[in-house]
XYZ file of C-alpha atoms in Angstrom:
393
model
C -0.816 59.965 129.207
C -2.242 56.502 128.439
C -0.871 53.169 130.076
C -1.664 49.595 128.883
C -2.615 47.427 131.874
C -1.662 43.822 131.626
C -5.259 42.863 131.274
C -5.491 44.992 127.955
C -7.351 47.787 129.116
C -6.203 51.468 128.903
C -5.446 53.551 132.096
C -5.480 57.419 131.678
C -3.263 59.530 133.644
C -3.716 63.496 133.739
C -3.201 66.521 135.883
C -5.805 68.735 137.041
C -5.901 72.122 135.905
C -7.504 73.657 138.894
C -4.129 74.645 139.876
C -4.442 77.324 137.205
C -7.881 78.533 138.219
C -8.957 80.380 135.176
C -12.840 81.242 135.325
C -13.403 82.546 131.838
C -12.959 80.621 128.453
C -10.048 82.695 127.416
C -8.297 82.075 130.500
C -8.851 78.262 130.039
C -7.598 78.446 126.492
C -4.522 80.299 127.723
C -3.964 77.633 130.366
C -3.482 75.064 127.282
C -0.492 76.938 125.644
C 1.087 78.439 128.825
C 1.088 75.533 131.023
C -0.393 72.220 129.822
C 1.540 72.206 126.480
C 4.911 73.043 128.108
C 4.327 70.132 130.614
C 3.634 67.825 127.825
C 6.998 68.899 126.002
C 8.960 68.315 129.268
C 7.613 64.884 129.561
C 8.562 64.396 125.802
C 4.889 63.138 124.941
C 2.963 63.721 121.806
C -0.253 63.739 123.692
C -0.916 64.478 127.318
C -4.095 64.138 129.503
C -5.403 67.029 131.594
C -8.304 66.994 134.043
C -9.929 70.070 133.165
C -11.577 72.508 135.851
C -14.523 74.334 134.233
C -15.896 76.914 136.663
C -19.647 77.776 136.563
C -19.109 80.713 134.109
C -16.945 78.779 131.590
C -19.435 75.778 131.744
C -22.225 78.179 130.813
C -20.344 79.734 127.895
C -19.517 76.647 126.488
C -22.993 75.026 127.149
C -24.760 77.998 125.481
C -22.349 78.322 122.396
C -21.430 75.311 120.279
C -18.776 77.449 118.662
C -16.911 77.881 121.953
C -16.831 74.216 122.294
C -15.219 73.958 119.034
C -12.734 76.375 120.007
C -11.918 74.425 123.198
C -11.490 71.190 121.261
C -9.258 72.975 118.561
C -7.279 74.199 121.267
C -6.801 71.195 122.932
C -5.753 69.465 119.673
C -3.062 72.117 118.688
C -1.598 71.729 122.318
C -1.507 67.944 121.965
C -3.872 67.363 125.103
C -6.893 65.380 125.725
C -9.642 65.258 128.270
C -11.308 62.036 129.752
C -12.231 63.588 133.211
C -13.467 66.819 134.794
C -12.979 68.152 138.277
C -16.301 69.274 139.134
C -15.739 69.969 142.832
C -15.077 73.654 142.955
C -18.091 75.653 141.619
C -16.435 79.115 141.252
C -13.976 81.265 142.759
C -11.254 78.721 143.359
C -8.529 81.211 142.580
C -9.818 83.621 144.985
C -7.553 84.915 147.769
C -9.951 83.341 150.497
C -11.601 80.060 149.700
C -11.980 77.936 152.683
C -15.596 76.870 153.362
C -16.917 78.413 150.206
C -15.678 75.787 148.056
C -18.683 73.469 149.409
C -21.216 75.592 147.991
C -23.674 75.041 146.313
C -23.865 71.749 147.509
C -26.007 68.651 146.382
C -29.325 70.090 148.348
C -29.170 73.017 145.653
C -30.366 72.437 142.057
C -27.373 74.736 141.007
C -25.060 71.762 141.791
C -27.081 69.419 139.817
C -27.397 71.720 136.728
C -23.743 72.467 136.741
C -22.780 68.839 136.963
C -25.175 67.885 134.089
C -23.390 70.664 132.051
C -19.984 69.446 132.627
C -21.140 65.718 131.780
C -22.560 66.996 128.497
C -19.429 68.999 127.756
C -17.202 65.994 128.646
C -19.329 63.892 126.253
C -18.321 66.353 123.406
C -14.861 66.673 124.259
C -13.614 62.870 124.706
C -11.124 61.583 122.290
C -12.705 59.913 119.349
C -11.378 56.463 120.491
C -12.567 56.883 124.218
C -16.282 55.934 125.358
C -16.163 56.718 128.921
C -15.705 59.898 130.947
C -15.659 60.799 134.761
C -16.416 63.850 136.636
C -15.799 64.269 140.239
C -17.795 66.222 142.667
C -18.204 67.074 146.246
C -19.433 64.488 148.824
C -22.752 65.884 149.145
C -22.266 68.616 151.467
C -20.152 70.305 154.263
C -21.374 68.255 157.513
C -22.723 71.217 159.165
C -26.386 71.341 159.196
C -26.653 68.518 157.007
C -29.758 66.665 158.552
C -31.988 63.712 157.246
C -34.129 66.215 155.057
C -30.976 67.614 153.318
C -29.574 64.123 152.802
C -32.985 63.109 151.063
C -32.763 66.234 148.863
C -29.176 65.737 147.870
C -29.690 61.927 147.025
C -32.807 62.755 145.054
C -30.732 65.347 143.021
C -28.142 62.321 142.402
C -31.159 60.058 141.140
C -32.011 62.821 138.625
C -28.176 63.286 137.599
C -28.131 59.402 136.989
C -31.234 59.682 134.627
C -29.773 62.475 132.792
C -26.472 60.604 132.424
C -28.535 57.611 131.049
C -30.248 59.920 128.533
C -26.921 61.543 127.743
C -25.511 58.056 126.646
C -28.485 57.063 124.583
C -27.935 60.258 122.655
C -24.283 60.365 122.437
C -23.065 56.794 122.938
C -20.623 58.059 125.413
C -20.843 56.770 129.054
C -20.501 59.438 131.808
C -19.836 58.538 135.483
C -19.793 60.882 138.537
C -17.717 60.230 141.581
C -18.335 61.573 145.011
C -15.046 62.655 146.616
C -14.874 61.723 150.322
C -13.194 64.780 151.998
C -12.283 65.459 155.835
C -15.029 67.725 157.430
C -17.642 66.737 154.783
C -20.915 64.686 155.483
C -18.903 61.899 153.574
C -15.518 62.051 155.046
C -14.401 58.502 154.680
C -14.944 55.593 152.411
C -17.144 54.005 155.237
C -19.172 57.035 154.874
C -19.463 56.672 151.154
C -20.480 52.974 151.600
C -23.298 54.039 153.666
C -24.478 56.824 151.434
C -24.099 54.855 148.468
C -25.858 51.404 149.443
C -29.011 52.367 151.150
C -32.541 51.852 149.732
C -32.520 55.664 148.395
C -28.929 55.317 146.930
C -28.516 56.393 143.293
C -27.593 53.660 140.815
C -23.854 52.521 141.057
C -23.638 52.420 137.307
C -23.543 56.053 137.246
C -22.691 57.310 140.628
C -19.382 56.195 142.550
C -16.472 57.538 144.380
C -13.497 59.751 143.365
C -10.795 58.426 145.674
C -8.283 61.188 146.630
C -5.288 59.718 148.242
C -4.421 62.911 150.187
C -8.027 62.770 151.864
C -7.520 58.920 152.448
C -4.381 59.742 154.297
C -5.498 62.720 156.211
C -8.164 60.455 157.881
C -5.648 57.731 158.458
C -7.501 55.395 156.493
C -5.826 51.965 155.502
C -5.908 52.086 151.652
C -6.203 48.060 151.495
C -9.207 48.237 153.693
C -10.676 51.297 151.933
C -10.640 49.858 148.722
C -11.800 46.328 149.563
C -14.946 47.950 151.395
C -15.636 49.656 148.161
C -15.348 46.718 145.965
C -17.412 44.670 148.381
C -20.115 47.092 148.492
C -20.279 47.317 144.553
C -19.422 50.958 144.400
C -17.378 51.678 141.618
C -13.990 53.989 141.922
C -14.991 56.271 139.078
C -11.530 58.047 139.436
C -8.632 58.521 141.654
C -6.891 61.772 142.337
C -3.217 61.054 143.210
C -2.170 63.449 145.879
C -0.234 63.547 149.070
C -1.034 65.007 152.498
C 1.219 66.665 155.239
C 2.455 64.171 158.008
C 3.865 65.329 161.172
C 5.131 62.396 163.357
C 5.720 64.108 166.648
C 3.650 67.282 166.950
C 4.703 67.529 170.527
C 7.900 68.814 169.385
C 8.236 72.731 169.094
C 10.079 72.489 165.828
C 7.428 70.209 164.379
C 4.793 72.749 165.163
C 6.913 75.478 163.935
C 7.309 73.796 160.595
C 3.745 73.129 160.341
C 2.942 76.791 161.053
C 4.532 77.632 157.635
C 1.893 75.638 155.832
C -1.049 77.647 157.845
C -2.340 80.080 155.163
C -5.542 82.153 154.472
C -6.783 80.536 151.123
C -7.518 76.978 151.528
C -9.026 74.905 154.307
C -6.427 72.321 155.649
C -8.416 70.158 157.937
C -5.989 68.483 160.445
C -6.371 65.020 162.085
C -4.593 63.499 165.089
C -4.168 59.854 165.897
C -4.147 58.900 169.472
C -2.296 55.939 170.891
C -5.473 54.046 171.567
C -6.555 54.644 167.746
C -8.878 57.473 168.366
C -9.231 60.280 165.829
C -9.536 63.911 166.775
C -10.412 66.524 164.201
C -10.358 70.422 163.633
C -11.213 72.142 160.508
C -8.072 73.936 159.769
C -4.279 73.764 160.530
C -4.196 77.199 162.374
C -6.713 75.857 164.763
C -4.867 72.513 165.255
C -1.717 74.625 166.373
C -3.954 76.462 169.102
C -2.693 75.054 172.518
C -5.256 72.266 173.536
C -6.976 72.006 170.208
C -5.603 68.443 169.458
C -3.767 65.789 171.311
C 0.019 65.850 170.809
C 0.821 62.227 171.736
C 0.245 60.850 168.373
C 0.851 61.897 164.547
C -1.053 64.652 162.684
C -1.982 64.881 159.129
C -3.334 67.941 157.421
C -5.388 68.294 154.250
C -2.741 70.124 152.131
C -1.682 68.730 148.869
C 1.849 68.860 148.774
C 3.834 68.221 145.591
C 4.534 64.432 144.878
C 8.021 64.763 143.533
C 9.966 67.038 146.098
C 10.744 65.571 149.540
C 9.673 67.800 152.328
C 12.141 69.306 154.714
C 12.329 67.303 158.036
C 10.855 66.970 160.221
C 7.719 66.879 158.053
C 6.998 64.357 155.445
C 4.271 63.629 152.825
C 2.019 60.638 152.713
C 3.504 59.036 149.451
C 3.448 55.675 151.101
C -0.419 55.906 151.259
C -0.696 57.107 147.490
C 1.715 54.182 146.386
C -0.330 51.609 148.443
C -3.623 53.051 147.115
C -2.296 52.872 143.503
C -1.385 49.260 144.155
C -4.662 48.006 145.168
C -6.607 50.101 142.402
C -4.376 49.205 139.448
C -1.837 46.659 140.423
C -4.174 43.594 140.480
C -5.337 41.474 137.537
C -7.798 44.177 136.251
C -7.822 47.851 137.186
C -10.418 49.096 139.498
C -10.396 52.463 138.062
C -9.199 53.754 134.598
C -9.053 57.459 135.296
C -6.081 58.855 137.448
C -5.525 62.497 138.089
C -2.511 64.167 140.004
C -4.292 67.016 141.889
C -1.677 69.360 143.582
C -3.492 72.665 143.447
C -1.670 74.394 146.180
C 1.411 75.570 144.407
C 0.810 79.236 145.122
C -0.251 78.312 148.828
C 2.995 76.713 149.679
C 5.526 78.522 151.950
C 7.485 80.863 149.955
C 10.606 78.809 150.049
C 8.531 75.947 148.114
C 6.497 78.229 145.902
C 7.280 78.264 142.136
C 8.026 81.953 141.139
C 7.621 81.544 137.239
C 5.369 79.745 134.763
C 8.361 77.733 133.744
C 8.856 76.605 137.383
C 5.386 75.557 137.702
C 5.376 73.594 134.412
C 8.716 71.978 135.877
C 6.958 70.932 138.902
C 3.908 69.546 137.216
C 5.733 67.475 134.782
C 8.040 66.241 137.758
C 4.839 65.186 139.580
C 3.506 63.324 136.545
C 6.883 61.532 136.111
C 6.634 60.165 139.588
C 3.109 58.980 138.881
C 4.273 57.337 135.578
C 6.989 55.564 137.349
C 4.679 54.293 139.927
C 2.404 52.889 137.224
C 5.224 51.291 135.366
C 6.637 49.479 138.456
C 3.190 48.011 138.866
C 3.593 46.587 135.447
C 1.606 49.057 133.350
C 3.097 49.807 129.909
C 3.207 53.728 128.907
C 1.733 53.953 125.566
C 2.816 56.701 122.753
């Protein structure tokens, strides 16, 4: 979906296909007709943006075979879909029954991550609509924090410098400008926007015209960051918001109550990592790596609210006593695109946890999942039009 900002520029809105988690080309092609096209039809749009997730094997197939790229482009065209952004965070295995910490491998200390991200940028340059010059790729924020020392940091930033050089060469060759956004995430070496500023403004930082941040509003909320402060700090440091992922975290206002903890327990599941943060009355943040650990007696203080990294659907209010952090999403959007000029032009709804939701909330058919995805995009659309953006045909 495209929107005209009051300044005349175009803002793109998509939904991320990592919710479907196909890892072979045929599966990706099937996604277009089985899910994305029905979502487009539900929204009564002639054209819909999707943020493709291309796993390592799919990316390699497309990189090695120009005919495969043509097949993908043709599939997108037939389904009325367009791509201006890719989710390059998960490398492979995102549809496995047990993902957890594995999603952070390989990290930016590994050449495999550099090569994969380079391939994604090249593929996106070949898939961008004819009238679009800029594309974006989101990626993990260097690495998971454990064992990430000064040497690892140097190796990771060195690879980002190499990536920036490759993106410069790609623009010279294709005329398309590709940028990569590090996505701050709880538990990673870059967890907050402050961490991103430190990593991307040092003497060894990669050039900001190629490397910025992907601001995920679920991650922002989980860390109890204030959107105004976060966005302002990035702008002051000259760090571009390459894209923003529109998502909501799980919020428990009073975890000392037994019924609140029981409600949270329904969201503890074995597939994804749900980093959980507690905010104490004195403003201190306490952390554990997963929701089931948070519920262990004594793991977190219970005299202040908890938030958990669980991407909950945007359109359906949660059953009390739990809520979603939609106010953080709305506030972030206001600061990103509600001003005289948008601070990012790429927005992506990223609720990949539909099949990890408690059974009462989980869609049981393809049609119901398409209904939910369309409803999420409708919520995001309404937020944008409320800010003065105009939906384009």
